[in-house]
Coordinates of C-alpha atoms in Angstrom, one line a residue:
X1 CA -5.2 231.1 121.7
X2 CA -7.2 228.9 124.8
X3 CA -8.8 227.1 121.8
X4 CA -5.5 226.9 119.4
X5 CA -3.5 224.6 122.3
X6 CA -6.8 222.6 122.7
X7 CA -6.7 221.7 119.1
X8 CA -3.0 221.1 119.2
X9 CA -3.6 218.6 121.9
X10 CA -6.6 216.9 120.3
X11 CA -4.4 215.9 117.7
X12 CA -1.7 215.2 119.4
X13 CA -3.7 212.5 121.5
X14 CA -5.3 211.3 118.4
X15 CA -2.0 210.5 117.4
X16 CA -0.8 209.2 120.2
X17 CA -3.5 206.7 119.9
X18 CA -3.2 205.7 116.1
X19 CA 0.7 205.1 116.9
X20 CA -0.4 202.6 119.3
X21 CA -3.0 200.7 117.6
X22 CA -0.5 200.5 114.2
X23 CA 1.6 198.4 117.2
X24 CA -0.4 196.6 118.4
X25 CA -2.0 193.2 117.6
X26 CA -5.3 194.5 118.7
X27 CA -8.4 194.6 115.9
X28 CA -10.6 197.4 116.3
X29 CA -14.4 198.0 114.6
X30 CA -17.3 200.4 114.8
X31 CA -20.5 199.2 114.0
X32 CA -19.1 195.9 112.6
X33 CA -16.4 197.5 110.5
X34 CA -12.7 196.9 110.8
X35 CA -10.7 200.0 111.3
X36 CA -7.7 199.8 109.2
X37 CA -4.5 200.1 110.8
X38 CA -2.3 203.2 109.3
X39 CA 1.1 200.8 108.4
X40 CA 2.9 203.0 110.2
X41 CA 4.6 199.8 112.0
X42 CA 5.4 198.8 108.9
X43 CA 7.1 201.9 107.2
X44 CA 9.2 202.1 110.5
X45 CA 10.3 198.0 110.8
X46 CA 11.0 197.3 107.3
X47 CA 12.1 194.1 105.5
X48 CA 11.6 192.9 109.3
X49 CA 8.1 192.3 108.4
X50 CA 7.7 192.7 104.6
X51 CA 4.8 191.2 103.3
X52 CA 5.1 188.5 100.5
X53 CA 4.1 190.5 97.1
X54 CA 2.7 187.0 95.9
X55 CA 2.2 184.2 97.4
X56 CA 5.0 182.3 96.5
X57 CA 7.4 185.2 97.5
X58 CA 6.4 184.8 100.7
X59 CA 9.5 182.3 101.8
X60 CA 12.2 184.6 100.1
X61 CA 11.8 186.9 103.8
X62 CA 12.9 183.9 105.7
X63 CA 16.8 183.6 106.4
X64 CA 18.7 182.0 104.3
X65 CA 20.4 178.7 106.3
X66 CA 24.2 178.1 106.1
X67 CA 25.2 176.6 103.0
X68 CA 25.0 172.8 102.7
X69 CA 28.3 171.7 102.5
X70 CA 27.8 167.5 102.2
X71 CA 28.1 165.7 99.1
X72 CA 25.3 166.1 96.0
X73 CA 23.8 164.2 93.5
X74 CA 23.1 166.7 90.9
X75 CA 20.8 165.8 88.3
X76 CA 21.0 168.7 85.1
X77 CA 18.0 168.7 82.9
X78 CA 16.2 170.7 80.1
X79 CA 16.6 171.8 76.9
X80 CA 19.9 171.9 74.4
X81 CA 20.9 175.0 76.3
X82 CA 22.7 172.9 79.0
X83 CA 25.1 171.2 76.3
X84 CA 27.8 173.0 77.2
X85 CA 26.6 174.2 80.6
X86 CA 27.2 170.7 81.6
X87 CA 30.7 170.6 80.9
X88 CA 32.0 173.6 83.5
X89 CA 29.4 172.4 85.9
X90 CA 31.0 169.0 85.8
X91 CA 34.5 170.9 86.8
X92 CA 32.3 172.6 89.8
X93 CA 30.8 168.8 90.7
X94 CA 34.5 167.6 90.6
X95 CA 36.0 170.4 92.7
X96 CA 33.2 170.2 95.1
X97 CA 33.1 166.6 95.5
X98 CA 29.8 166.2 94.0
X99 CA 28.2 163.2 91.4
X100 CA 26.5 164.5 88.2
X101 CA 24.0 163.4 85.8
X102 CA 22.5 165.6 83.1
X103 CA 20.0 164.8 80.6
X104 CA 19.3 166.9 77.4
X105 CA 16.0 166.7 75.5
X106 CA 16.4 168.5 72.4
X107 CA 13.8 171.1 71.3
X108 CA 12.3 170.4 74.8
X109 CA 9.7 172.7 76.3
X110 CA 7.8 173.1 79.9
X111 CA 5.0 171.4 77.8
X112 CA 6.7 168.0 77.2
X113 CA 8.1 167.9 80.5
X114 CA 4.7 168.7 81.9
X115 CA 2.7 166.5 80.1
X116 CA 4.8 163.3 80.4
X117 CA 6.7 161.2 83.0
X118 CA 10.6 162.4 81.7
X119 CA 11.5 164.2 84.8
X120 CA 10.0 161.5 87.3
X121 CA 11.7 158.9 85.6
X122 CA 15.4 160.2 85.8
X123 CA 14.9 161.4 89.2
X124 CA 14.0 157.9 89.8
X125 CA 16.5 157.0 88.4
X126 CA 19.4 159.0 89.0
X127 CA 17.9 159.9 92.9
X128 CA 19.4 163.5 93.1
X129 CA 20.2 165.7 95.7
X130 CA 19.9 168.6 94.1
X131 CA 17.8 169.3 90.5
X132 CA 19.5 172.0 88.2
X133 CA 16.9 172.8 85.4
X134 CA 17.3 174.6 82.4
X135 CA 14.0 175.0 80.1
X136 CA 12.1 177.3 78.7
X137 CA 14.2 179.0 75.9
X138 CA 12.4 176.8 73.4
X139 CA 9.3 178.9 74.2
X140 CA 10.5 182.4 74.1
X141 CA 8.2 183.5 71.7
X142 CA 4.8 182.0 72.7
X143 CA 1.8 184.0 72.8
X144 CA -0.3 184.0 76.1
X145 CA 1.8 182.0 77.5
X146 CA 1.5 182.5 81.6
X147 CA -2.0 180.9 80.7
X148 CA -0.6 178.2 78.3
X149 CA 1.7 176.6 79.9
X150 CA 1.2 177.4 83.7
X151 CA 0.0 174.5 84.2
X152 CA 2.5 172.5 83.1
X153 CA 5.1 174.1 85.0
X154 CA 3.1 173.5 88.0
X155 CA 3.2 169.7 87.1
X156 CA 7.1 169.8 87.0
X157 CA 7.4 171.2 90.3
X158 CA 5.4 168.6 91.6
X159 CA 7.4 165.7 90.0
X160 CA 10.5 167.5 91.8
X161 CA 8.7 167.3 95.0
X162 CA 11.0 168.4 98.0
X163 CA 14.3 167.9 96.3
X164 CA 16.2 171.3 96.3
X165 CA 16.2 172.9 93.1
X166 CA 17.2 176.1 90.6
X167 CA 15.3 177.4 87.7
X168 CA 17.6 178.4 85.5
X169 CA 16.0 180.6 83.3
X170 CA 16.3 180.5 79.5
X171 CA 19.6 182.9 77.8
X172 CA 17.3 184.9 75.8
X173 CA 18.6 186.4 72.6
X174 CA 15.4 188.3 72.0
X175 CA 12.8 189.7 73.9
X176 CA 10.2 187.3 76.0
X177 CA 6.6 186.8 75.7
X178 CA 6.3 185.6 79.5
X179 CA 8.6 182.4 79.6
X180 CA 10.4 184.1 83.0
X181 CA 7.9 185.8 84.1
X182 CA 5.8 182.5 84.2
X183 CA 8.9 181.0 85.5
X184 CA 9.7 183.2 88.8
X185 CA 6.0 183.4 89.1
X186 CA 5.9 179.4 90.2
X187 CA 8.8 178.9 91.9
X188 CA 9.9 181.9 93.8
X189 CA 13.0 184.5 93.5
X190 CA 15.5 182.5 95.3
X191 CA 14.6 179.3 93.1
X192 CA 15.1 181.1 89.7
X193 CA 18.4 182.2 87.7
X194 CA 17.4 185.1 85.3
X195 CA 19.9 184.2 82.4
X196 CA 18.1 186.8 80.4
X197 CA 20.4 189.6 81.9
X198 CA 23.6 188.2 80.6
X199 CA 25.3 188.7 77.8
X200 CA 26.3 185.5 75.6
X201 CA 28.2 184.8 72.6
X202 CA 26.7 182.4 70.5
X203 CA 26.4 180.0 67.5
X204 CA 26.0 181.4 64.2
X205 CA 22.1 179.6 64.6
X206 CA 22.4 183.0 67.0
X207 CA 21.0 180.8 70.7
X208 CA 22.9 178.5 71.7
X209 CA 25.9 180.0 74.3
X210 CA 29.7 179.4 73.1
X211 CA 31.6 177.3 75.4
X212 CA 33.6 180.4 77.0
X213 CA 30.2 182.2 77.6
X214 CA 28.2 179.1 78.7
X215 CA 31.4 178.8 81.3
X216 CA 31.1 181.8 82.9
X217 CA 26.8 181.4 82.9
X218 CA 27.7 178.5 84.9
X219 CA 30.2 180.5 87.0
X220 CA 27.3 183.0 87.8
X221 CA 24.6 180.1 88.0
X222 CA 26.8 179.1 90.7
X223 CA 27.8 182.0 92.7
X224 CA 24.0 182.9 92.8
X225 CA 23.5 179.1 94.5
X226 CA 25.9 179.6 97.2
X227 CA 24.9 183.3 98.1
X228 CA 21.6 184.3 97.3
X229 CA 19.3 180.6 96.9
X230 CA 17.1 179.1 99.0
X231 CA 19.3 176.2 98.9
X232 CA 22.6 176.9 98.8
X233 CA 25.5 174.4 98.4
X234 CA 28.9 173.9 98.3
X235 CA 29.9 175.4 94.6
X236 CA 33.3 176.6 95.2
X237 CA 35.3 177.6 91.6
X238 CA 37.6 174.9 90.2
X239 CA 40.9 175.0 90.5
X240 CA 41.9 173.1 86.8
X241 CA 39.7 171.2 84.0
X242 CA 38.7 168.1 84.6
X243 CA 38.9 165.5 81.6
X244 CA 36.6 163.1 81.9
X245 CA 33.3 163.7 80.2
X246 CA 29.9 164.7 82.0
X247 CA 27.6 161.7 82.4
X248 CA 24.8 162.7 79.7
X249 CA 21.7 161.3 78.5
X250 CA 20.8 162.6 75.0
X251 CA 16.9 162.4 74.0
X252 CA 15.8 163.1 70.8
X253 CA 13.2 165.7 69.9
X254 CA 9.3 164.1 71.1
X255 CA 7.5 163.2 68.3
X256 CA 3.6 162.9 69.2

């Protein structure tokens, strides 16, 4: 019995003593290797100190700061998704007391965006705010393509610079090979719309969204902005249908 209570309180120091190190900020080694902390300060805090599952996750743990409530310039760009996407997010832009520009590049993909000056050129020109872009359903279907067209993804994102954007991810009617994988990969969870868990009605050519679903897309796009982005802004629901038509800029499909 002596012996049983010494054992008890062997281990019971020895725990005592790993609880402590898992708190502190001290490092500890033996013979010039690191002894690895148990994470028990991290099962207990939580969220408070989640690590970043990849590297660019590692800003969705900040707070999120109040929503920006000063006037926009929105610039919408991608593919021939955003058609009628523009139209209800010209009622939000209205409402709001925000400018608009949108530019559609039919049959666009992340590769002609990211292998030419398009995007750098209308943001010179149009000086947004606030970049809304919608690409990637033209490339739903591409093999290996995190390794394809990574790269030119990352290009984009460096002709946006620092200007507050949204991903919005493609409406997918089928299955993906990687397109928003690829997507939320580069620019984060709070940068990136996954479309793909909607449901749409379509055009008999079975892709492009009906005006009533493309509506309420934009309805969603814009309630995700205001409470779960990085940047959030002023996207409160309009209150009637505006009449005057977005400001578009229609580009043809690249021939190279």
């Amino acid at each position: 019995m002596k012996y049983r209570y010494q054992i008890l309180a062997i281990i019971l120091a020895a725990s005592v003593v790993m609880l402590n190190f898992s708190f502190s900020k001290t490092k500890l080694s033996v013979c010039g290797t690191d002894i690895k902390k148990s994470g028990m300060y991290e099962f207990i805090m939580g969220d408070s100190v989640a690590p970043a599952i990849m590297g660019v996750y590692e800003s969705e743990y900040k707070p999120r700061t109040g929503i920006d409530t000063t006037k926009q310039k929105i610039l919408l760009i991608g593919d021939s998704m955003l058609e009628q996407f523009r139209w209800r997010l010209r009622d939000y832009c209205r409402e709001n007391g925000h400018e608009m520009a949108s530019v559609i590049w039919y049959s666009s993909q992340t590769e002609w965006y990211g292998t030419s000056d398009t995007l750098a050129f209308y943001i010179k020109k149009e000086q947004p705010t606030y970049i809304m872009l919608i690409l990637g359903a033209n490339e739903l279907f591409v093999s290996d393509i995190i390794n394809k067209r990574t790269p030119y993804v990352k290009h984009i994102l460096e002709q946006i610079g620092d200007i507050p954007f949204i991903w919005i991810g493609p409406p997918n009617w089928k299955p993906d090979t990687g397109i928003n994988e690829m997507i939320v990969n580069n620019v984060g969870l709070r940068r990136y719309f996954p479309s793909k868990e909607l449901t749409f009605k379509r055009y008999a050519d079975g892709a492009h969204p009906k005006p009533e679903s493309a509506f309420a897309w934009c309805d969603s796009v814009a309630s995700f902005i205001m409470n779960k982005s990085r940047y959030p802004i002023l996207l409160n629901p309009p209150t009637q249908k505006y009449t005057s038509s977005p400001n578009t800029t229609i580009l043809q499909p690249w021939k190279k």
